[in-house]
CSV table of C-alpha atoms and ligand atoms in Angstrom, one decimal:
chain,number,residue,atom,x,y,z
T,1,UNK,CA,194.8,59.0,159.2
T,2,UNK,CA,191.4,58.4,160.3
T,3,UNK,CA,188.4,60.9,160.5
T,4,UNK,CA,185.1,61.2,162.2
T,5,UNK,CA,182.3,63.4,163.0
T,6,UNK,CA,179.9,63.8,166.1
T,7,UNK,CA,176.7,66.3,166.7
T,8,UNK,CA,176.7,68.4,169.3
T,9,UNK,CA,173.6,67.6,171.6
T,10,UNK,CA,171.6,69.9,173.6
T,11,UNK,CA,170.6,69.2,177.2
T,12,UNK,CA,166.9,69.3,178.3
T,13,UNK,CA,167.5,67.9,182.0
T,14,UNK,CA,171.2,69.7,182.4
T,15,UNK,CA,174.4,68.4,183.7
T,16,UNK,CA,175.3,71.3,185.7
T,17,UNK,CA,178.0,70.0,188.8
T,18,UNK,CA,180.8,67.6,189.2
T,19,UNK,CA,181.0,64.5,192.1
T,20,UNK,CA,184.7,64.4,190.9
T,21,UNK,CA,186.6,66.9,189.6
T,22,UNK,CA,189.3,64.7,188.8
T,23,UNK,CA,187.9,61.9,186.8
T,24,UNK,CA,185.0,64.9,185.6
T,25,UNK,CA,182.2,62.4,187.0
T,26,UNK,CA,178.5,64.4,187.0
T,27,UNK,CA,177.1,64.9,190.1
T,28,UNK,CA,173.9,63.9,188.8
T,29,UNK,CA,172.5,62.6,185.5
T,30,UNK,CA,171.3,64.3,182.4
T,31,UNK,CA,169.2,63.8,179.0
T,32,UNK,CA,169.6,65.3,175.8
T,33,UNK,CA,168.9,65.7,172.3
T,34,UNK,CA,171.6,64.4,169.6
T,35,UNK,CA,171.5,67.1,166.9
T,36,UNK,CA,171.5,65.8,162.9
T,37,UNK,CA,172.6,69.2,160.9
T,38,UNK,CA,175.7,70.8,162.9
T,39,UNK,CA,178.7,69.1,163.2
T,40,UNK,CA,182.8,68.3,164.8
T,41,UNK,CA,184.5,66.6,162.1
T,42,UNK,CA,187.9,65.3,163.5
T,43,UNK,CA,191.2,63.9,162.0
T,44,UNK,CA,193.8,62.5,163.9
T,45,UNK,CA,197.3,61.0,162.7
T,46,UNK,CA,199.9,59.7,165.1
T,47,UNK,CA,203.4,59.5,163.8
T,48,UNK,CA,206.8,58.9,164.9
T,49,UNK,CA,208.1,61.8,163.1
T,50,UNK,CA,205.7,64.7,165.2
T,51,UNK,CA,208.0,65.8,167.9
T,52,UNK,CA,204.8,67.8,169.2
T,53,UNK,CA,201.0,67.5,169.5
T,54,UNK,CA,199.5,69.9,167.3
T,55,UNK,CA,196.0,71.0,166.8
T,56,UNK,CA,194.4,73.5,164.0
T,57,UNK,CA,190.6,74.1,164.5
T,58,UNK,CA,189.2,75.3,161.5
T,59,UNK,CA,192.3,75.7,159.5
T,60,UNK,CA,194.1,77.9,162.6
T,61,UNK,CA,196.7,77.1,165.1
T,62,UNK,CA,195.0,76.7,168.6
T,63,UNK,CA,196.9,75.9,171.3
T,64,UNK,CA,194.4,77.5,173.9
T,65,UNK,CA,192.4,73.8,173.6
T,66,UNK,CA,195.6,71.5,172.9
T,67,UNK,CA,196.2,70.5,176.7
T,68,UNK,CA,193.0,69.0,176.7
T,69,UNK,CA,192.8,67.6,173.5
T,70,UNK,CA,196.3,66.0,174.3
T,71,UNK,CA,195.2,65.0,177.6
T,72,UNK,CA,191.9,63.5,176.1
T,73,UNK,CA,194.4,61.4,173.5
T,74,UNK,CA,196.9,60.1,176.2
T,75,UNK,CA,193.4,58.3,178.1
T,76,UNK,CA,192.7,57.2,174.5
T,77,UNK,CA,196.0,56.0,173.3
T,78,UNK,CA,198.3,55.9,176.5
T,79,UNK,CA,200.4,58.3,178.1
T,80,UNK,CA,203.3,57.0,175.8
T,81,UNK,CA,201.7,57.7,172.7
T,82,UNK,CA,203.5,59.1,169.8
T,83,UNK,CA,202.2,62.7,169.4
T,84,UNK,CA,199.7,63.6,167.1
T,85,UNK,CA,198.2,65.8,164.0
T,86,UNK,CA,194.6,66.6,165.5
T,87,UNK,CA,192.2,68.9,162.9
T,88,UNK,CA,188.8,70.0,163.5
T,89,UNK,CA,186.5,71.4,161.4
T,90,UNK,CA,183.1,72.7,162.6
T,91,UNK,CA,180.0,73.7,160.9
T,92,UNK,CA,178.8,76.2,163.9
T,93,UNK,CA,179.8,78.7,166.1
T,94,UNK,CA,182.5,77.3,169.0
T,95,UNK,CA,182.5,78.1,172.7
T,96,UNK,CA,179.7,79.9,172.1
T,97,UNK,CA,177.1,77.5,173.8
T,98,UNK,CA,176.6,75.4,171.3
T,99,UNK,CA,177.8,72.2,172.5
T,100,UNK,CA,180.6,72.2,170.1
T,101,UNK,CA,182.9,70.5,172.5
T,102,UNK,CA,180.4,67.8,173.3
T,103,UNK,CA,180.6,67.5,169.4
T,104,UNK,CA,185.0,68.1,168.9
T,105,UNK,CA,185.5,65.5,171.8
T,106,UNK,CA,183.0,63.0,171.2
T,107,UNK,CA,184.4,62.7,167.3
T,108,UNK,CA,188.2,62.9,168.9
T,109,UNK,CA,187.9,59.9,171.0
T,110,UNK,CA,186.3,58.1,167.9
T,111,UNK,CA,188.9,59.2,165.3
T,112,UNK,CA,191.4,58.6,168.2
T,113,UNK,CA,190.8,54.9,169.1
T,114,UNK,CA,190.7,54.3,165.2
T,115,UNK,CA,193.4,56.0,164.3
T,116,UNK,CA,195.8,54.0,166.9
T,117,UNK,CA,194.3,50.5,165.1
T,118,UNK,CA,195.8,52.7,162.1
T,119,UNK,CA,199.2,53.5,162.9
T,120,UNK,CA,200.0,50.0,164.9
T,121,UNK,CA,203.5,49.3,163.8
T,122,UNK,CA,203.9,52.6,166.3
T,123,UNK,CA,201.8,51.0,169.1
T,124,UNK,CA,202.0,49.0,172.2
T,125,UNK,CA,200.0,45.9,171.6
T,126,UNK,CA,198.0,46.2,175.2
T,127,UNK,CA,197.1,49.9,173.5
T,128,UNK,CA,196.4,48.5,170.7
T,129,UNK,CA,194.3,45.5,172.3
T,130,UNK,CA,192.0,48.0,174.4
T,131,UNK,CA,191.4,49.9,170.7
T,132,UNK,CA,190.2,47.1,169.2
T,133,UNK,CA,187.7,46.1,172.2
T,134,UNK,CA,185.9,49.2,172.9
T,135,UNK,CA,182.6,49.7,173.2
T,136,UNK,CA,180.5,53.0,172.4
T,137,UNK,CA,179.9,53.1,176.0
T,138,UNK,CA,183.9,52.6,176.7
T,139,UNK,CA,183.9,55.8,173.9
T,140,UNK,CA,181.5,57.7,175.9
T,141,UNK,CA,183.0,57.2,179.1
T,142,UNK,CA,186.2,58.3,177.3
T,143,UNK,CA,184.5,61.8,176.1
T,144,UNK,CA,183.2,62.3,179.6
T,145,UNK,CA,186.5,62.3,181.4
T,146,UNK,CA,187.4,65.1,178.8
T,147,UNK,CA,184.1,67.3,178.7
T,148,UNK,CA,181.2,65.8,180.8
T,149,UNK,CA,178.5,66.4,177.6
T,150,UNK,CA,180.6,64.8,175.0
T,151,UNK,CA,179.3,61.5,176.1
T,152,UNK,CA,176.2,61.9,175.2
T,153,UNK,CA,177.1,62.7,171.7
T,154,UNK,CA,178.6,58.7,171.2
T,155,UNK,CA,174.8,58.2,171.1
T,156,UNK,CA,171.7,59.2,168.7
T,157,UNK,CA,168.3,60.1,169.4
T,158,UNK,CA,166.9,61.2,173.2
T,159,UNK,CA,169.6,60.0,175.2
T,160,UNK,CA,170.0,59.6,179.4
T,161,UNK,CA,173.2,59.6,180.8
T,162,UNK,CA,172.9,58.1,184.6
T,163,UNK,CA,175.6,59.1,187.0
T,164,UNK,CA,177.3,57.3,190.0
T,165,UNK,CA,180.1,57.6,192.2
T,166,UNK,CA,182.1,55.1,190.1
T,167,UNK,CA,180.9,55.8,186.3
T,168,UNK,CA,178.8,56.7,183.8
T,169,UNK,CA,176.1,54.8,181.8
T,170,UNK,CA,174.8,56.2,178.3
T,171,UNK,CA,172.2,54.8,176.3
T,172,UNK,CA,170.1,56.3,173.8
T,173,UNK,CA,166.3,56.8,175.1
T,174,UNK,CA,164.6,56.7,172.0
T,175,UNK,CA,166.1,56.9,168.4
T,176,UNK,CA,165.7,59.6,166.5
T,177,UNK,CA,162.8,58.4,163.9
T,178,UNK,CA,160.5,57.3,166.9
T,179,UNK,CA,159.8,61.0,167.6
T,180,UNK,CA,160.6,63.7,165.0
T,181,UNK,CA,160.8,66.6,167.2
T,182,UNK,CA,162.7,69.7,165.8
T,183,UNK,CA,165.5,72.1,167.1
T,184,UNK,CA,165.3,76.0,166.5
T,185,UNK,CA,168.5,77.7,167.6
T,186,UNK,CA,168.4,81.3,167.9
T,187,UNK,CA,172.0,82.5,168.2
T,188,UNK,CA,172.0,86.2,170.3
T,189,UNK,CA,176.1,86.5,170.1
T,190,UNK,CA,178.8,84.9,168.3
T,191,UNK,CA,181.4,85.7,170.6
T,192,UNK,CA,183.1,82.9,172.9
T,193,UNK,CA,181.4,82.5,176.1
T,194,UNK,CA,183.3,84.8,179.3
T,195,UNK,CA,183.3,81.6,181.7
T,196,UNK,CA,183.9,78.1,180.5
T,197,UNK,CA,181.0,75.9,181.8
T,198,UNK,CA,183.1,73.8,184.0
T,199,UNK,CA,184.6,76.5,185.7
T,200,UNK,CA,181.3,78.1,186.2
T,201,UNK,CA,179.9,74.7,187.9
T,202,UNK,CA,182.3,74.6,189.9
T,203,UNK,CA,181.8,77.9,190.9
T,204,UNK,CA,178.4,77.3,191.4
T,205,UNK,CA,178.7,74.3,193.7
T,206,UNK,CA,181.1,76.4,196.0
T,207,UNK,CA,178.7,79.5,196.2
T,208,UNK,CA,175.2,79.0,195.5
T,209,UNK,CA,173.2,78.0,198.0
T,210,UNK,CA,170.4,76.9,195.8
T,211,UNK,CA,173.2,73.9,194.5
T,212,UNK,CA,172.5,70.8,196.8
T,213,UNK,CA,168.5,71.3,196.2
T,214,UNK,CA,169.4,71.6,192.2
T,215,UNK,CA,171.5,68.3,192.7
T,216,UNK,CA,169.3,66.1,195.4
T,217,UNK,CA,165.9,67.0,192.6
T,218,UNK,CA,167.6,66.0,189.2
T,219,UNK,CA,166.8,62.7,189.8
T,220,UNK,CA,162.6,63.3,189.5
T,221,UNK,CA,163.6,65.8,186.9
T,222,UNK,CA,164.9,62.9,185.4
T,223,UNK,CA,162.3,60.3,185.9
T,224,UNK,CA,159.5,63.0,184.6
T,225,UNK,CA,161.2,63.8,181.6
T,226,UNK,CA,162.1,59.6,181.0
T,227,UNK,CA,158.5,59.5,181.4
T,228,UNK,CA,157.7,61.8,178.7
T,229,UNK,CA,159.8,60.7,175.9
T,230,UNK,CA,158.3,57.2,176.3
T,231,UNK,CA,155.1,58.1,176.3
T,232,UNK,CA,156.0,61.5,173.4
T,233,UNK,CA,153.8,63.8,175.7
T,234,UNK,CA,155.2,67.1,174.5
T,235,UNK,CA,153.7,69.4,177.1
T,236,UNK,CA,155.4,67.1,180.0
T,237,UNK,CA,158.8,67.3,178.4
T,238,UNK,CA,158.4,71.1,178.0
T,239,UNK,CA,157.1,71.6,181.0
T,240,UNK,CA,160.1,70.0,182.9
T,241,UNK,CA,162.4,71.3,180.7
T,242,UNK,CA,161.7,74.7,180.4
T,243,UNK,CA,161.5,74.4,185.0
T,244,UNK,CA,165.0,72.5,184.8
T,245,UNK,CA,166.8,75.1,182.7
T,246,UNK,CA,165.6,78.0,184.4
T,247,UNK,CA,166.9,76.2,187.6
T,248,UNK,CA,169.9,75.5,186.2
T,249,UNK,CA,170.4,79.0,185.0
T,250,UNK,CA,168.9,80.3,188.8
T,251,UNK,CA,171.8,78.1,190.1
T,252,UNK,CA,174.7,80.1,187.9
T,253,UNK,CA,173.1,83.3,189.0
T,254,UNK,CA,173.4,82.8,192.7
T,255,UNK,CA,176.9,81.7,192.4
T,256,UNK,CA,179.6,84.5,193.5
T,257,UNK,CA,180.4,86.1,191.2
T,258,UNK,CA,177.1,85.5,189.6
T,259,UNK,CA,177.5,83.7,186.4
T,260,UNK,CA,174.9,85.3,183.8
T,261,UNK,CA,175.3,83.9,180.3
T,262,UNK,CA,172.0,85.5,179.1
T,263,UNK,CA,171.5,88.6,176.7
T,264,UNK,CA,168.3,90.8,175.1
T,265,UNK,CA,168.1,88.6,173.3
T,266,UNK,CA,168.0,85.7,175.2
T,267,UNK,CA,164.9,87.4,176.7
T,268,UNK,CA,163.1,88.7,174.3
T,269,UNK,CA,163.4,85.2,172.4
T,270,UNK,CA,161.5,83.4,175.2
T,271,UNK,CA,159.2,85.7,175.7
T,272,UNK,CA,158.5,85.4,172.0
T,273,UNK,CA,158.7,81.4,172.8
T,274,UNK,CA,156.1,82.4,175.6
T,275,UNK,CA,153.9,84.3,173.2
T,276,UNK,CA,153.3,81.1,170.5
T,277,UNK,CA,153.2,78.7,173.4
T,278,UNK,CA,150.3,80.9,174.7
T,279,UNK,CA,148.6,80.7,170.7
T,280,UNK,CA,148.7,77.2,171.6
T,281,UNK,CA,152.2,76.1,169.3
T,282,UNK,CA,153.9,73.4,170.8
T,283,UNK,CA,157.5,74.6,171.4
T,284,UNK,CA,159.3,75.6,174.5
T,285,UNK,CA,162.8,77.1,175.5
T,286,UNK,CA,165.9,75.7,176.5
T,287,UNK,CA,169.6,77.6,177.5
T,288,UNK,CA,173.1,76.4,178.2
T,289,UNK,CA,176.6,77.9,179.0
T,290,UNK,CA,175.6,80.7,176.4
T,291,UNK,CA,173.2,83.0,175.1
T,292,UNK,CA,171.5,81.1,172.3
T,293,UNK,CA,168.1,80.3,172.9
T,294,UNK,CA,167.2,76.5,171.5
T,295,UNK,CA,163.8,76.0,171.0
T,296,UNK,CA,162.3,72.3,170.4
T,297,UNK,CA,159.0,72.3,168.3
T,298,UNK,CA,157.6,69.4,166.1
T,299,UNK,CA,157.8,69.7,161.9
T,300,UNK,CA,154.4,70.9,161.9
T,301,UNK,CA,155.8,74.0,163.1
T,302,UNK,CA,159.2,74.4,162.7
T,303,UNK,CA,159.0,77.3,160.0
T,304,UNK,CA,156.8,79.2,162.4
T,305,UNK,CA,159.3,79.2,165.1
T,306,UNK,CA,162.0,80.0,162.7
T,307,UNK,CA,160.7,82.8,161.5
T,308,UNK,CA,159.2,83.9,164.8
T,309,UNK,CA,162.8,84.3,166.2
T,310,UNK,CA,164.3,85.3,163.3
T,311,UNK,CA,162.3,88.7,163.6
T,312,UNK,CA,163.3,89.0,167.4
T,313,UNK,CA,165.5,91.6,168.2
T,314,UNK,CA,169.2,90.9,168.8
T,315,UNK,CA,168.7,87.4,166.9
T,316,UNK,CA,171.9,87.1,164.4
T,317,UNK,CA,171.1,83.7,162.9
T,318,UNK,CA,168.9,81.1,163.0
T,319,UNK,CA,169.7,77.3,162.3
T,320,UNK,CA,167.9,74.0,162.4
T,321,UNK,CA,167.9,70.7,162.6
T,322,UNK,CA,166.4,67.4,163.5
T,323,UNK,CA,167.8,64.7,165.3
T,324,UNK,CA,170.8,62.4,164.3
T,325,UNK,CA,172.8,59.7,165.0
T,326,UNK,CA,175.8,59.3,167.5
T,327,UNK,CA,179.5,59.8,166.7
T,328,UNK,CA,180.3,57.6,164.0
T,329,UNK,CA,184.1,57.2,161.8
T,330,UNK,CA,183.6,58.8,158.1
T,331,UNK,CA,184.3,56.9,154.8
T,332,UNK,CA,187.3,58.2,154.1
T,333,UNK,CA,189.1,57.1,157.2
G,1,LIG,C1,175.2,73.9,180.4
G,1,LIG,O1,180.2,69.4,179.3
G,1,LIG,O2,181.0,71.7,178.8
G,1,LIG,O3,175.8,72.6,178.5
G,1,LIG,O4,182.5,68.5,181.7
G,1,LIG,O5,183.4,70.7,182.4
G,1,LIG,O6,183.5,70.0,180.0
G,1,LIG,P1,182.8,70.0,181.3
G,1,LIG,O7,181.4,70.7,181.1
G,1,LIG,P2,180.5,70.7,179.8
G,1,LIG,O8,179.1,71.3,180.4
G,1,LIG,C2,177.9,71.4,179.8
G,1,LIG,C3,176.9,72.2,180.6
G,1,LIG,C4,175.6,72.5,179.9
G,1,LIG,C5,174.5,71.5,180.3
G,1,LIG,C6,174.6,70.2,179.6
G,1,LIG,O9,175.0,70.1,178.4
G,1,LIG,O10,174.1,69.3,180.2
């Protein structure tokens, strides 16, 4: 039995669109932030005996997620695998947009690849021979093909995921210590999200007719915010991510039926967001598939942001966190 843990990470030039449904390929690349505070942790034991996949998340049965968890461990471990004992524990809210399963698969594909070198009497040796060789990027790739975020959670810091018709390529930007820039998320709801996000994208690319412009301009998107992290110029990073998440978001809303994750307090938390940015704080706004508001600032002033949006309306809870390390196994494994 093997165990590992990944942090969700939270877009700031958004994967939003798929080039292949099939193999889940992005239609166009994306950069993100790898979170140090919340966290997947994942165990996984494959045995002979289980005459069943079986998954508990959190200490409960789920079988809503267990085709493509199983799915995730036959690309892992082979289609002939013996079935497996998958638990997750989380220290967040799920499917709420929170990235948790950027963080559940990027951990499962770890936990998974180690916990075939673990049970190898059971094992093919060509399965066995591909554990034992992989790469993080092999991992990442891996994650993708289950949930096109989880890649970028095999890496730490600011990391760019570049897309093409054939693969992926992740690499972290800049590690985490070379900028210290902080994460405020402001969670509105805790319910689960009403449309997964890669039903919505695909929703999107059939309907809106603002999609082909979002995917033929991610690429400067890209290179302005690659810019800006190598160079630590806060205001250009806000800048273009504050504009590529409201295009992003502009994107679900022209889709039919319009996809609107967005609540009060979604609003009234960037307004507030607006408000310190116009007192000069340095902090600006990001969304995903989900009403909580994430707002990057710098240590300086975290605790003003935090306590800024924990006196908005309709705010629940507030967490933080700096930023971490990629997907790693855990001790005990
Ligand atoms: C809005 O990675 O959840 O968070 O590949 O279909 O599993 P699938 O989609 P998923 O989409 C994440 C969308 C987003 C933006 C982002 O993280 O880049």
């Amino acid at each position: 039995m093997a165990t590992a843990q990944a942090q969700p990470n939270i877009a700031l030039i958004k994967y939003w669109g798929k080039r292949d449904v099939s193999r889940n390929l992005p239609a166009a690349g994306s950069l993100s932030l790898t979170l140090a505070t919340l966290w997947t942790r994942m165990k996984v034991e494959f045995s002979a005996d289980f005459d069943r996949d079986r998954l508990l998340v959190d200490g409960e049965v789920a079988t809503a997620m267990l085709p493509r968890v199983s799915r995730c461990l036959d690309r892992v471990a082979g289609g002939n695998r013996p079935c497996a004992l998958i638990e997750s524990h989380c220290n967040f809210p799920i499917a709420a947009g929170l990235a948790s399963s950027a963080s559940a698969f990027a951990a499962l594909v770890v936990v998974a690849n180690q916990a075939c070198l673990e049970a190898e009497d059971i094992f093919e040796p060509a399965v066995l021979a591909a554990a034992n060789s992989r790469t993080t990027l092999d991992l990442a790739r891996l994650a993708g093909a289950a949930s096109g975020s989880a890649a970028r959670s095999l890496f730490g810091g600011i990391v760019e995921l570049a897309a093409s018709d054939d693969n992926i390529d992740v690499s972290t930007l800049l590690p985490s210590q070379d900028w210290p820039l902080r994460v405020v998320v402001a969670v509105t709801e805790r319910g689960h999200k009403p449309v997964a996000s890669g039903d919505a994208m695909i929703l999107s690319e059939k309907s809106s007719p603002f999609y082909s412009s979002w995917v033929e301009n991610q690429d400067h998107d890209l290179q302005v915010a690659r810019s800006a992290v190598k160079t630590r110029d806060f205001d250009k990073l806000a800048a273009v991510s504050e504009h590529n998440c409201l295009k992003m978001h502009s994107v679900m809303w022209t889709s039919r039926p319009p996809v609107v994750y967005w609540n009060r307090g979604t609003l009234a938390c960037m307004e507030a967001i607006r408000d310190l940015q116009s007192a000069g704080q340095a902090v600006f706004f990001t969304m995903d598939a989900g009403p909580q508001v994430k707002a990057i600032c710098q240590p300086d002033n975290e605790a003003l942001v935090m306590k800024t949006l924990g006196e908005v309306d309709g705010v629940e809870a507030i967490m933080n966190s700096g930023l971490g390390s990629g997907a790693c196994l855990l001790d005990d494994s």
